Amino acid sequence: DVQMTQSPSSLSASVGDRVTIACRASQTISNYLNWYQQKPGKAPKLLIYAASNLQSGVPSRFSGSGSGTDFTLTISNLQPEDFATYYCQQSYSSPDTFGQGTKLEI
Amino acid sequence: EVQLLESGGGLVQPGGSLRLSCAASGFTFSTFVMSWVRQAPGKGLEWVSGIRHSGDATYYADSVKGRFTISRDNSRNTLDLQMNSLRAEDTAVYYCAKHNGYDGLDYWGQGTLVTVSS
């Protein structure tokens, strides 16, 4: 199975900051990498699919990059509603695996 | 509007069985891959199982292989997860989710809680 490792596990930032979350796959996954945001008690929300494609309705301050084994999610100009937990997920090979999550805190 | 509505969760004893269902609406159900994803209390997301649009191929996480069975009824727009030989570690909120064609999960249900305990 492909193992996904996110870093950092938690991150403190302020409104207006720019933050980057990293995700590394244990083997190459091309660009089959998705990013999700989850708030407490809610279902996850797709932000980025295929490494760099912004899901419809997601603000442009979210961006994704990378291919192969190393990927990043960048959030520019942090807004209060962005404080949440973020997960990467590979969909290159079954089982589709998630990273352990990155909690973004104020 | 896309809607996914899970049902069937509840309290079950270890070794017992439970069947989850997901009613889909607002999209052409028969043309999309569907998955189940779970989240244990206070933990991260774990993909559980997936099924191709036609139902001719199914996929499972190692942790549930041989115990869980995913199925779909494209005539009724429903996705099911039959869970047998349940263990305490299967306790989680179970989400049904739709794939977007690029294998991102673009719509999720509200989740249904499964608690395995004596």
Tab-separated table of C-alpha atoms in Angstrom:
chain	number	residue	atom	x	y	z
A	1	ASP	CA	0.000	0.000	0.000
A	2	VAL	CA	1.078	3.587	-0.636
A	3	GLN	CA	1.824	5.401	2.606
A	4	MET	CA	1.100	9.130	2.770
A	5	THR	CA	2.993	11.313	5.238
A	6	GLN	CA	1.979	14.889	5.933
A	7	SER	CA	4.049	17.547	7.609
A	8	PRO	CA	3.688	19.262	9.887
A	9	SER	CA	1.048	17.492	11.991
A	10	SER	CA	-0.037	20.834	13.385
A	11	LEU	CA	0.586	24.409	12.458
A	12	SER	CA	-0.126	27.748	14.086
A	13	ALA	CA	-0.709	30.769	11.898
A	14	SER	CA	-2.466	34.110	11.820
A	15	VAL	CA	-5.085	35.649	9.593
A	16	GLY	CA	-3.383	36.979	6.475
A	17	ASP	CA	-0.479	34.519	6.630
A	18	ARG	CA	0.637	32.206	3.858
A	19	VAL	CA	1.042	28.573	4.889
A	20	THR	CA	2.287	25.439	3.186
A	21	ILE	CA	1.462	21.847	4.051
A	22	ALA	CA	3.567	19.040	2.631
A	23	CYS	CA	2.528	15.520	1.684
A	24	ARG	CA	4.938	12.764	0.685
A	25	ALA	CA	4.043	9.428	-0.873
A	26	SER	CA	6.015	6.258	-0.188
A	27	GLN	CA	6.189	5.605	-3.945
A	28	THR	CA	5.489	7.578	-7.058
A	29	ILE	CA	1.813	8.396	-7.590
A	30	SER	CA	2.111	10.673	-10.642
A	31	ASN	CA	-0.386	13.485	-9.966
A	32	TYR	CA	-3.073	11.326	-8.317
A	33	LEU	CA	-3.159	13.472	-5.209
A	34	ASN	CA	-6.139	15.202	-3.625
A	35	TRP	CA	-6.472	17.652	-0.753
A	36	TYR	CA	-9.390	17.974	1.668
A	37	GLN	CA	-10.410	20.367	4.402
A	38	GLN	CA	-12.377	19.152	7.405
A	39	LYS	CA	-13.952	21.174	10.168
A	40	PRO	CA	-15.084	19.619	13.468
A	41	GLY	CA	-18.268	17.586	13.168
A	42	LYS	CA	-18.434	18.060	9.406
A	43	ALA	CA	-17.714	15.918	6.379
A	44	PRO	CA	-14.478	16.603	4.505
A	45	LYS	CA	-14.535	19.013	1.588
A	46	LEU	CA	-12.525	18.518	-1.591
A	47	LEU	CA	-10.195	21.455	-2.251
A	48	ILE	CA	-7.710	20.263	-4.865
A	49	TYR	CA	-7.789	17.221	-7.147
A	50	ALA	CA	-5.126	15.762	-9.427
A	51	ALA	CA	-2.461	17.655	-7.462
A	52	SER	CA	-3.146	21.136	-8.770
A	53	ASN	CA	-6.746	21.467	-9.940
A	54	LEU	CA	-8.954	23.722	-7.864
A	55	GLN	CA	-12.339	22.180	-7.114
A	56	SER	CA	-15.283	24.276	-8.228
A	57	GLY	CA	-16.323	26.822	-5.630
A	58	VAL	CA	-13.067	26.713	-3.690
A	59	PRO	CA	-11.389	30.123	-3.222
A	60	SER	CA	-8.326	30.808	-5.343
A	61	ARG	CA	-6.177	31.377	-2.244
A	62	PHE	CA	-5.900	27.587	-2.144
A	63	SER	CA	-3.383	26.036	-4.514
A	64	GLY	CA	-1.670	22.701	-4.939
A	65	SER	CA	1.511	21.575	-6.611
A	66	GLY	CA	3.791	18.595	-7.019
A	67	SER	CA	4.055	15.300	-8.795
A	68	GLY	CA	5.697	11.946	-8.249
A	69	THR	CA	6.155	11.667	-4.498
A	70	ASP	CA	6.185	15.222	-3.142
A	71	PHE	CA	3.214	17.564	-3.007
A	72	THR	CA	2.244	20.801	-1.311
A	73	LEU	CA	-0.929	22.627	-0.425
A	74	THR	CA	-0.533	26.379	-0.097
A	75	ILE	CA	-3.052	28.707	1.450
A	76	SER	CA	-2.421	32.392	0.825
A	77	ASN	CA	-3.927	35.201	2.852
A	78	LEU	CA	-5.388	32.937	5.531
A	79	GLN	CA	-8.960	33.669	6.454
A	80	PRO	CA	-10.696	32.828	9.756
A	81	GLU	CA	-12.724	30.091	8.061
A	82	ASP	CA	-9.537	28.316	6.902
A	83	PHE	CA	-8.641	27.099	10.366
A	84	ALA	CA	-9.368	23.395	10.076
A	85	THR	CA	-7.686	20.049	9.517
A	86	TYR	CA	-6.279	19.254	6.095
A	87	TYR	CA	-5.742	15.819	4.579
A	88	CYS	CA	-3.981	14.612	1.473
A	89	GLN	CA	-5.143	11.443	-0.284
A	90	GLN	CA	-3.596	9.386	-3.053
A	91	SER	CA	-5.852	7.820	-5.683
A	92	TYR	CA	-3.101	6.237	-7.785
A	93	SER	CA	-3.520	2.714	-6.478
A	94	SER	CA	-6.022	0.915	-4.306
A	95	PRO	CA	-6.363	1.186	-1.381
A	96	ASP	CA	-6.696	4.929	-1.657
A	97	THR	CA	-4.818	6.187	1.379
A	98	PHE	CA	-4.995	9.412	3.347
A	99	GLY	CA	-2.290	11.270	5.156
A	100	GLN	CA	-2.611	11.586	8.925
A	101	GLY	CA	-3.835	15.169	8.722
A	102	THR	CA	-2.499	18.635	9.503
A	103	LYS	CA	-4.358	20.728	12.030
A	104	LEU	CA	-4.152	24.425	11.229
A	105	GLU	CA	-4.727	26.516	14.319
A	106	ILE	CA	-4.870	30.181	15.060
B	1	GLU	CA	-28.234	19.495	-6.032
B	2	VAL	CA	-26.123	16.452	-5.201
B	3	GLN	CA	-27.215	14.722	-2.019
B	4	LEU	CA	-25.858	11.644	-0.277
B	5	LEU	CA	-27.780	10.376	2.717
B	6	GLU	CA	-26.377	7.540	4.812
B	7	SER	CA	-28.416	5.351	7.108
B	8	GLY	CA	-28.063	2.135	9.065
B	9	GLY	CA	-25.550	3.068	11.713
B	10	GLY	CA	-25.966	2.170	15.359
B	11	LEU	CA	-24.672	0.135	18.270
B	12	VAL	CA	-23.651	-3.460	17.587
B	13	GLN	CA	-21.829	-6.071	19.634
B	14	PRO	CA	-18.402	-7.348	18.631
B	15	GLY	CA	-18.787	-10.094	16.062
B	16	GLY	CA	-22.101	-8.704	14.893
B	17	SER	CA	-23.224	-7.358	11.542
B	18	LEU	CA	-24.602	-4.109	10.230
B	19	ARG	CA	-25.641	-2.861	6.801
B	20	LEU	CA	-25.123	0.748	5.848
B	21	SER	CA	-26.958	2.380	2.978
B	22	CYS	CA	-26.421	5.593	1.063
B	23	ALA	CA	-29.203	7.155	-0.985
B	24	ALA	CA	-27.899	9.313	-3.807
B	25	SER	CA	-29.689	12.033	-5.735
B	26	GLY	CA	-28.967	15.038	-7.917
B	27	PHE	CA	-26.554	13.331	-10.307
B	28	THR	CA	-26.387	10.376	-12.672
B	29	PHE	CA	-25.461	7.803	-10.056
B	30	SER	CA	-24.715	5.004	-12.516
B	31	THR	CA	-21.811	6.886	-14.108
B	32	PHE	CA	-19.668	7.548	-11.033
B	33	VAL	CA	-17.359	5.505	-8.842
B	34	MET	CA	-18.457	5.566	-5.197
B	35	SER	CA	-16.575	4.967	-1.957
B	36	TRP	CA	-17.002	4.557	1.773
B	37	VAL	CA	-14.618	6.436	4.067
B	38	ARG	CA	-14.599	6.221	7.852
B	39	GLN	CA	-13.265	8.255	10.724
B	40	ALA	CA	-12.767	6.821	14.181
B	41	PRO	CA	-13.466	9.210	17.066
B	42	GLY	CA	-10.732	11.831	17.239
B	43	LYS	CA	-8.766	10.179	14.432
B	44	GLY	CA	-8.034	10.793	10.777
B	45	LEU	CA	-9.775	9.645	7.631
B	46	GLU	CA	-9.531	6.044	6.425
B	47	TRP	CA	-10.708	4.962	2.998
B	48	VAL	CA	-12.691	1.728	3.444
B	49	SER	CA	-14.039	0.528	0.119
B	50	GLY	CA	-14.839	1.599	-3.425
B	51	ILE	CA	-16.939	0.331	-6.318
B	52	ARG	CA	-16.829	1.084	-10.015
B	53	HIS	CA	-19.808	2.752	-11.671
B	54	SER	CA	-21.094	-0.516	-13.112
B	55	GLY	CA	-20.424	-2.504	-9.960
B	56	ASP	CA	-18.135	-4.895	-11.800
B	57	ALA	CA	-15.104	-4.118	-9.663
B	58	THR	CA	-14.782	-3.541	-5.939
B	59	TYR	CA	-11.884	-2.501	-3.747
B	60	TYR	CA	-11.218	-2.780	-0.018
B	61	ALA	CA	-8.808	-1.596	2.616
B	62	ASP	CA	-6.785	-4.430	4.101
B	63	SER	CA	-8.388	-3.732	7.483
B	64	VAL	CA	-11.857	-4.738	6.224
B	65	LYS	CA	-11.104	-7.186	3.427
B	66	GLY	CA	-13.059	-10.402	3.862
B	67	ARG	CA	-15.448	-8.826	6.384
B	68	PHE	CA	-17.069	-5.947	4.495
B	69	THR	CA	-18.869	-6.060	1.141
B	70	ILE	CA	-19.688	-3.007	-0.944
B	71	SER	CA	-22.510	-3.065	-3.486
B	72	ARG	CA	-24.662	-0.691	-5.474
B	73	ASP	CA	-28.066	-0.670	-7.118
B	74	ASN	CA	-27.992	1.731	-10.034
B	75	SER	CA	-31.732	1.336	-10.586
B	76	ARG	CA	-32.425	2.648	-7.068
B	77	ASN	CA	-29.426	5.003	-6.792
B	78	THR	CA	-28.213	3.345	-3.637
B	79	LEU	CA	-24.819	2.314	-2.287
B	80	ASP	CA	-24.531	-0.269	0.470
B	81	LEU	CA	-21.845	-1.546	2.826
B	82	GLN	CA	-22.454	-4.904	4.478
B	83	MET	CA	-20.256	-5.157	7.550
B	84	ASN	CA	-19.740	-8.556	9.202
B	85	SER	CA	-17.544	-9.768	12.063
B	86	LEU	CA	-17.413	-6.262	13.462
B	87	ARG	CA	-14.644	-5.300	15.852
B	88	ALA	CA	-14.208	-2.485	18.351
B	89	GLU	CA	-11.742	-0.855	15.961
B	90	ASP	CA	-14.493	-0.538	13.344
B	91	THR	CA	-16.165	2.089	15.542
B	92	ALA	CA	-16.299	5.230	13.421
B	93	VAL	CA	-18.403	7.664	11.485
B	94	TYR	CA	-18.894	6.161	8.032
B	95	TYR	CA	-19.219	8.492	5.072
B	96	CYS	CA	-20.367	7.668	1.594
B	97	ALA	CA	-18.633	9.735	-1.056
B	98	LYS	CA	-18.841	10.316	-4.797
B	99	HIS	CA	-15.783	10.337	-7.025
B	100	ASN	CA	-15.434	13.242	-9.435
B	101	GLY	CA	-14.006	11.439	-12.438
B	102	TYR	CA	-10.428	12.244	-11.442
B	103	ASP	CA	-10.745	10.162	-8.274
B	104	GLY	CA	-11.155	13.080	-5.942
B	105	LEU	CA	-14.131	12.694	-3.597
B	106	ASP	CA	-16.216	15.733	-4.454
B	107	TYR	CA	-19.418	15.047	-2.524
B	108	TRP	CA	-19.826	13.450	0.881
B	109	GLY	CA	-22.786	12.434	2.991
B	110	GLN	CA	-23.260	13.674	6.538
B	111	GLY	CA	-21.979	10.375	7.936
B	112	THR	CA	-23.510	7.641	10.068
B	113	LEU	CA	-22.010	6.505	13.371
B	114	VAL	CA	-21.226	2.842	13.930
B	115	THR	CA	-20.343	1.841	17.476
B	116	VAL	CA	-19.053	-1.668	18.151
B	117	SER	CA	-19.220	-2.397	21.851
B	118	SER	CA	-20.556	-4.941	24.289
